[in-house]
PDB file of C-alpha atoms in Angstrom:
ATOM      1  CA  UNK A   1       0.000   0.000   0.000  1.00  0.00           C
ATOM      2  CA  UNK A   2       1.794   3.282  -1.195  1.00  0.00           C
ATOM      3  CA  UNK A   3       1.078   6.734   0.812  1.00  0.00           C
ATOM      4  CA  UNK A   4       0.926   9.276  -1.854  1.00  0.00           C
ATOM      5  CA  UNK A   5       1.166  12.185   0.508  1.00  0.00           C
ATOM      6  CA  UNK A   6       3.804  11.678   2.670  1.00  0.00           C
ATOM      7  CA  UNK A   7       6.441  12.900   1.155  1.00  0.00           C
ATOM      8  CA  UNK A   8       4.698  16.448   0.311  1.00  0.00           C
ATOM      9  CA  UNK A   9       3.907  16.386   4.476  1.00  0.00           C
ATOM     10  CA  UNK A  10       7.413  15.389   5.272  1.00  0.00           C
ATOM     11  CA  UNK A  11       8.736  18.125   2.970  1.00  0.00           C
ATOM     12  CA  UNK A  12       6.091  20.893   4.275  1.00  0.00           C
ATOM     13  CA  UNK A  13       7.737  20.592   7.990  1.00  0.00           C
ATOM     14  CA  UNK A  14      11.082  19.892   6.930  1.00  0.00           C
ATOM     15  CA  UNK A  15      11.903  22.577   4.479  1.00  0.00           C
ATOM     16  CA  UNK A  16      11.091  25.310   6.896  1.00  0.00           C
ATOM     17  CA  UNK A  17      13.557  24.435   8.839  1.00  0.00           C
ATOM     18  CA  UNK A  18      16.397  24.059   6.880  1.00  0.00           C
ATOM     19  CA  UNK A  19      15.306  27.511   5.557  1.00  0.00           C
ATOM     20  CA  UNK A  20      15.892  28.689   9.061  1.00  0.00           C
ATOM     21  CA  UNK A  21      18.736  26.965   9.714  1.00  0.00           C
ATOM     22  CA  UNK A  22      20.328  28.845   6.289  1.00  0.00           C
ATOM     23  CA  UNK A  23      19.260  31.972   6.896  1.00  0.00           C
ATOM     24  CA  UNK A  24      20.946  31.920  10.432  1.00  0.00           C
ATOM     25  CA  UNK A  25      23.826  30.599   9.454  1.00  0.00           C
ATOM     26  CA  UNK A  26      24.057  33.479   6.541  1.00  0.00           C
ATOM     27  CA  UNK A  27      23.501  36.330   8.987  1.00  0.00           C
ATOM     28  CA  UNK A  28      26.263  35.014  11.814  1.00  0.00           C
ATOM     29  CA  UNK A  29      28.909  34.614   8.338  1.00  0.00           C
ATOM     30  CA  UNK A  30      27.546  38.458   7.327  1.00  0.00           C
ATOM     31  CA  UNK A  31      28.321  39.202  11.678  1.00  0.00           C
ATOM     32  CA  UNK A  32      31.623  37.543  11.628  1.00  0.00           C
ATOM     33  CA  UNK A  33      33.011  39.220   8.489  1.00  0.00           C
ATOM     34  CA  UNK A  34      31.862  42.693   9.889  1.00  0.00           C
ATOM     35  CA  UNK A  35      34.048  41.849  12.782  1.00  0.00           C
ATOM     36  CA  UNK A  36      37.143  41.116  11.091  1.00  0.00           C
ATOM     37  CA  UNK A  37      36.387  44.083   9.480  1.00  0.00           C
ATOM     38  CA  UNK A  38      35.814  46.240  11.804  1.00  0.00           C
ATOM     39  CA  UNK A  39      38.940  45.133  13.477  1.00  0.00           C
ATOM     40  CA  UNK A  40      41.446  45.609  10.318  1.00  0.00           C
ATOM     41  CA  UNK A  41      39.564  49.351  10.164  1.00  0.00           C
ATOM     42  CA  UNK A  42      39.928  50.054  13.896  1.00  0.00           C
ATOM     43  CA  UNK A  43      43.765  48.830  13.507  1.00  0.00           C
ATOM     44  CA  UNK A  44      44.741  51.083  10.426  1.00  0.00           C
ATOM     45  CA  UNK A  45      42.555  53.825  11.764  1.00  0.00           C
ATOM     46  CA  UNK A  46      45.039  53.568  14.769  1.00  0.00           C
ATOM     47  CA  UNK A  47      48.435  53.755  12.421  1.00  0.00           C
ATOM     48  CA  UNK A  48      46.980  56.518  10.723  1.00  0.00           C
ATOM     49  CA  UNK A  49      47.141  58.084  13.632  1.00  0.00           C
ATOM     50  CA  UNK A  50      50.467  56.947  15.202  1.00  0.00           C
ATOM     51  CA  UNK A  51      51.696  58.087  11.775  1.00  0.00           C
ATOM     52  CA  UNK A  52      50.404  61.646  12.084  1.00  0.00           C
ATOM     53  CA  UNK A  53      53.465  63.248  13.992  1.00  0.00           C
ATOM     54  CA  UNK A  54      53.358  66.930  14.464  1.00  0.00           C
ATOM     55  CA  UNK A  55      49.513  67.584  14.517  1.00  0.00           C
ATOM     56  CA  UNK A  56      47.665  68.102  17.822  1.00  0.00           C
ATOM     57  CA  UNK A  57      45.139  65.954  19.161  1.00  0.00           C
ATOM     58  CA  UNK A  58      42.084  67.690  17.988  1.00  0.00           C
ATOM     59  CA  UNK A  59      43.416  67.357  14.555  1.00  0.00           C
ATOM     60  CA  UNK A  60      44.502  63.599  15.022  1.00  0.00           C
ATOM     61  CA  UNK A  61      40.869  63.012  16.333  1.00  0.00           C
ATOM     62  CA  UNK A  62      39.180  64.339  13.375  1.00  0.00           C
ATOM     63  CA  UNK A  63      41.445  62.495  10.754  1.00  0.00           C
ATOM     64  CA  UNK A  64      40.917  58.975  12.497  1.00  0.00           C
ATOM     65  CA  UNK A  65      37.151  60.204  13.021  1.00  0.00           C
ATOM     66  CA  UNK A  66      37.027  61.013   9.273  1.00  0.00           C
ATOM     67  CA  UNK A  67      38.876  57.838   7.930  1.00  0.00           C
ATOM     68  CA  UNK A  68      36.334  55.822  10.273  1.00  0.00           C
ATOM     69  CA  UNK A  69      33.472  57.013   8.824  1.00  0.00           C
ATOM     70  CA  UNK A  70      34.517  56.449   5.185  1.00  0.00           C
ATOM     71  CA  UNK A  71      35.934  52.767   5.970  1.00  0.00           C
ATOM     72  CA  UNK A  72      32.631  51.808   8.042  1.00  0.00           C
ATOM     73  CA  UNK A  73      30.253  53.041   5.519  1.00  0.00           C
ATOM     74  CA  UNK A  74      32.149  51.265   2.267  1.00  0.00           C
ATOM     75  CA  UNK A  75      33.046  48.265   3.775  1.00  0.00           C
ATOM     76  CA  UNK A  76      30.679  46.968   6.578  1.00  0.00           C
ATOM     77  CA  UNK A  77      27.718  45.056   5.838  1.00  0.00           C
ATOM     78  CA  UNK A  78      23.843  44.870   7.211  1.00  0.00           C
ATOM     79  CA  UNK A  79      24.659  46.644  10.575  1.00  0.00           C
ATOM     80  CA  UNK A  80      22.072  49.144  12.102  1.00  0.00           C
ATOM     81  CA  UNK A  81      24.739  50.906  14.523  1.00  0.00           C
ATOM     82  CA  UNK A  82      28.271  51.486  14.296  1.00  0.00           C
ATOM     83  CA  UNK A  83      30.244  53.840  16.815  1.00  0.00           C
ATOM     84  CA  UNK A  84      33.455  54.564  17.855  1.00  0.00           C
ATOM     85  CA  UNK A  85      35.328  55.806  20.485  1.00  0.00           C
ATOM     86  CA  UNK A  86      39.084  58.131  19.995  1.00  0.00           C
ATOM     87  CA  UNK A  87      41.321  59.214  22.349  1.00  0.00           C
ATOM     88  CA  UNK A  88      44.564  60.166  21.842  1.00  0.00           C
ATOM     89  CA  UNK A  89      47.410  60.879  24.280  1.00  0.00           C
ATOM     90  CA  UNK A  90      50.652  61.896  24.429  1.00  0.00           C
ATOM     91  CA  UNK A  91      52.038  58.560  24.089  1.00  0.00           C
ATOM     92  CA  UNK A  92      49.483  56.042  22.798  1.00  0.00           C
ATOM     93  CA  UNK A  93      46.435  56.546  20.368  1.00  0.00           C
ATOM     94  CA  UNK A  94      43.281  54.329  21.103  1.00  0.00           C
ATOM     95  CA  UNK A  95      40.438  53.579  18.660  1.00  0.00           C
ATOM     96  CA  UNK A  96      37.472  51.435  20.057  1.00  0.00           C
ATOM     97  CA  UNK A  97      34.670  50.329  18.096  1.00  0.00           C
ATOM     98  CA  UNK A  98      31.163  48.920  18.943  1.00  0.00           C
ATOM     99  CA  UNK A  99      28.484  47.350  16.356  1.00  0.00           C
ATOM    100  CA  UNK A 100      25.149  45.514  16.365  1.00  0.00           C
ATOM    101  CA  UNK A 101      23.640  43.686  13.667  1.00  0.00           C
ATOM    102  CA  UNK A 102      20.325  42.389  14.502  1.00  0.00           C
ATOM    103  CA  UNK A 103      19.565  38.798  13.298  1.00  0.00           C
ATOM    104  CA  UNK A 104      15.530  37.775  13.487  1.00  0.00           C
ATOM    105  CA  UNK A 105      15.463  36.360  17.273  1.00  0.00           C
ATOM    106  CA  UNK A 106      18.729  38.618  18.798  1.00  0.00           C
ATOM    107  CA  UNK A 107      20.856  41.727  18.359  1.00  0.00           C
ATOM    108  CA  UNK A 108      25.050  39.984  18.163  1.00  0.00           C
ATOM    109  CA  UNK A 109      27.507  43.132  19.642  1.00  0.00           C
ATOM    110  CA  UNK A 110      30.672  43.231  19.437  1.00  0.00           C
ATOM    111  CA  UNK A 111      33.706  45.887  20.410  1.00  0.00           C
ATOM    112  CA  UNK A 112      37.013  46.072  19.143  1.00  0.00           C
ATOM    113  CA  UNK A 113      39.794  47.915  20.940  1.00  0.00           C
ATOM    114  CA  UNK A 114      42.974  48.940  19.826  1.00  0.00           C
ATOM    115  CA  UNK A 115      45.967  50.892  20.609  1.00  0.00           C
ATOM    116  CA  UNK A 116      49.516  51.753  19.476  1.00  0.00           C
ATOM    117  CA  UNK A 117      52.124  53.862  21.335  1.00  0.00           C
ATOM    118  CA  UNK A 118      52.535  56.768  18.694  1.00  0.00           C
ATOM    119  CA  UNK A 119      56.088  56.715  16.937  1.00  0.00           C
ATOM    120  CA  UNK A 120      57.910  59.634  17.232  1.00  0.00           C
ATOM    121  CA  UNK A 121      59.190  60.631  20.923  1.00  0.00           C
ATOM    122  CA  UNK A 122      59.900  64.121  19.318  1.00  0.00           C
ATOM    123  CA  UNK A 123      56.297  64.769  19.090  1.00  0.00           C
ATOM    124  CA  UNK A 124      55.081  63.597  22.484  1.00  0.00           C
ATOM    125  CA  UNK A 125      57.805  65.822  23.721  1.00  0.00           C
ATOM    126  CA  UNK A 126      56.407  68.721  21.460  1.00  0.00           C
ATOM    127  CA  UNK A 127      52.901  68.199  22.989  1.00  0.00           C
ATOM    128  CA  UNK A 128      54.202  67.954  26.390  1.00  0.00           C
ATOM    129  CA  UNK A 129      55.518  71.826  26.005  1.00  0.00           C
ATOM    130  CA  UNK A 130      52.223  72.655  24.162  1.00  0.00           C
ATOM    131  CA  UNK A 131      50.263  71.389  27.294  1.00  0.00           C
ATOM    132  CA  UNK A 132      52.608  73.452  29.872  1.00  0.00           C
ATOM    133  CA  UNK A 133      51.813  76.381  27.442  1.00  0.00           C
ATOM    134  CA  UNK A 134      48.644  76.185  27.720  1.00  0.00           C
ATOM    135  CA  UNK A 135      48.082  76.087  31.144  1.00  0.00           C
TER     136      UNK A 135
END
């Protein structure tokens, strides 16, 4: 005795699933790329500013602000917030950066950090004076 419609029931309950199961597995590849990403940006957004020698920090804030901006809105993908964080002494230069994708039962968050002691001694030296100037 053959069941005709077993196979179309079996497929109905089935298929959803594996649907699902695609789908989830596309949006945690889409969330782990935009971390990688986000981390190669936050590291070359802190070299940028390592490399910037003689500028003050205002102007080392708004270039790594700047270059942020550009390289999160070309290259990250499906994210609804993306913010960062600058600070910038007179040795090191610190970029931290937060996103959140939302998948269809949870938000995934992540932050990078990163931080590089800035190159030239000269120049910490040269903002040392500035900052005795100005008080």
């Amino acid at each position: 005795m053959k069941k005709k419609g077993s196979f179309t029931i079996e497929a109905a309950i089935v298929v959803p699933f594996l649907l699902l199961i695609m789908l989830l597995l596309i949006h945690i590849s889409f969330f782990l790329y935009n971390r990688e990403a986000a981390t190669v940006i936050a590291s070359r957004a802190v070299l940028k500013g390592v490399q910037m020698e003689q500028e003050g920090k205002a102007d080392i804030k708004n270039e790594i602000a700047s270059f942020l901006e550009e390289e999160t809105s070309a290259h990250l993908i499906f994210t609804q917030s993306v913010r960062w964080d600058v600070s910038v002494t007179l040795t090191k230069v610190k970029v931290k950066l937060y996103l959140i994708q939302d998948m269809p039962f949870k938000k995934l968050s992540c932050e990078i950090a990163e931080e590089m002691n800035r190159l030239n001694p000269v120049s910490v030296l040269w903002e040392k004076e500035r900052f005795q100037k100005a008080k």
